[in-house]
XYZ file of C-alpha atoms in Angstrom:
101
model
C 58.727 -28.544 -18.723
C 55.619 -29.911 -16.835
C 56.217 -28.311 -13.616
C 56.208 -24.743 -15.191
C 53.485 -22.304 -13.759
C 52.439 -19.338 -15.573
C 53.037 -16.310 -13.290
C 49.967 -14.972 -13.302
C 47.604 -17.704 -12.523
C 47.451 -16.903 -8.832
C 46.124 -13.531 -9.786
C 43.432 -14.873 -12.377
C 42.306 -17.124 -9.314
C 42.089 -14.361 -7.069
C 40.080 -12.319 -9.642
C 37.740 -15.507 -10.048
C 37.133 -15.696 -6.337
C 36.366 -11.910 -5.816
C 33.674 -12.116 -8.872
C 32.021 -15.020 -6.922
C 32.395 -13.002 -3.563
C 30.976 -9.643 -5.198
C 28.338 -12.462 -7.339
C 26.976 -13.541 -3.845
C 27.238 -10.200 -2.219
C 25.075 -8.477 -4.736
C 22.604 -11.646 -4.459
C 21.944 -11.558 -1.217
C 21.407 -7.701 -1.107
C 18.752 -8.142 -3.911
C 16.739 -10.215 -1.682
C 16.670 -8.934 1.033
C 15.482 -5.474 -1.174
C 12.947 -8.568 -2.299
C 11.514 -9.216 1.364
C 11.671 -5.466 2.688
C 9.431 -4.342 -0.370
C 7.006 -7.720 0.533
C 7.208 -6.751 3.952
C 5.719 -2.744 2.835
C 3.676 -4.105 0.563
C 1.898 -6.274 3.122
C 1.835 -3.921 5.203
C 0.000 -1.327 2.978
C -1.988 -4.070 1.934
C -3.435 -4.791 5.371
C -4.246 -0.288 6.121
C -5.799 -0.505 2.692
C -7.945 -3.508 3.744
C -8.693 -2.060 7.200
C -9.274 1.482 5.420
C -11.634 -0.519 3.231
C -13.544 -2.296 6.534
C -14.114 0.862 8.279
C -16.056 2.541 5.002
C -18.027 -0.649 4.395
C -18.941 -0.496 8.149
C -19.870 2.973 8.016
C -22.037 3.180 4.828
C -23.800 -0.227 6.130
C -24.742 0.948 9.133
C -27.931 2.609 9.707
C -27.071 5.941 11.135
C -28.919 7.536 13.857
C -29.273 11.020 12.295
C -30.273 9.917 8.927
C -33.301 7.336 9.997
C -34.533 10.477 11.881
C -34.289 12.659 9.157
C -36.264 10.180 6.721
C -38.276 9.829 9.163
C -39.722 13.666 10.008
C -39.185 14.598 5.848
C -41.807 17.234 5.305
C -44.448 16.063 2.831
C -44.044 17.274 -0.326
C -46.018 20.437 -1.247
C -47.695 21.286 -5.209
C -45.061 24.597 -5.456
C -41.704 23.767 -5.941
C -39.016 24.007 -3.452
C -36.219 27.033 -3.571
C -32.929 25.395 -4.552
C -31.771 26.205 -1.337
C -34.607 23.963 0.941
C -33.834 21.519 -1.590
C -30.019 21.284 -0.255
C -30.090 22.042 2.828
C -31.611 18.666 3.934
C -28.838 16.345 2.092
C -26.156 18.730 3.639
C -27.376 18.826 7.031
C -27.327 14.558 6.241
C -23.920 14.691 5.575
C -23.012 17.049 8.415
C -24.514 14.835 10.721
C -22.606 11.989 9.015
C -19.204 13.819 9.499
C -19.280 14.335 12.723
C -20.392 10.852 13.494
C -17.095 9.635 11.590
């Protein structure tokens, strides 16, 4: 009576084994899903960072057109300016800045 083996054990085995196999199968896919999205993010970190440099580098440097325009400002008269004098200098600035850029 010792030597009996249920029938079906085999087939519980195999059902263990496949649960382990699927187990590591679905493991391993989640990290490499884990080391593609560091990989992006890393990557997105670095444009960001060198999106980041170029602006710094831009708005600390002192630009060519806007020292000249400080520099031959009319002096200020007793009437007031039209709205549109008033503008047109920072726009013609930032003109000049755009097509530096």
């Amino acid at each position: 009576m010792s030597d009996f083996v249920y029938p079906r054990h085999g087939c519980i085995q195999e059902l263990m084994l496949k649960e382990k196999a699927w187990t590591a199968k679905f493991i391993r896919r989640q990290r490499e899903e884990k080391a593609e999205e560091a990989a992006k993010s890393a990557v997105k970190a670095n444009w960001e960072k060198q999106a980041e440099d170029m602006i710094m580098n831009f708005v600390n440097s002192p630009s060519k057109t806007s020292l000249q325009s400080y520099k031959t400002l009319p002096a200020r008269s007793s009437s007031p300016a039209s709205i549109r004098s008033r503008s047109s200098q920072p726009l013609s600035l930032a003109g000049a800045m755009a097509m530096e850029g």
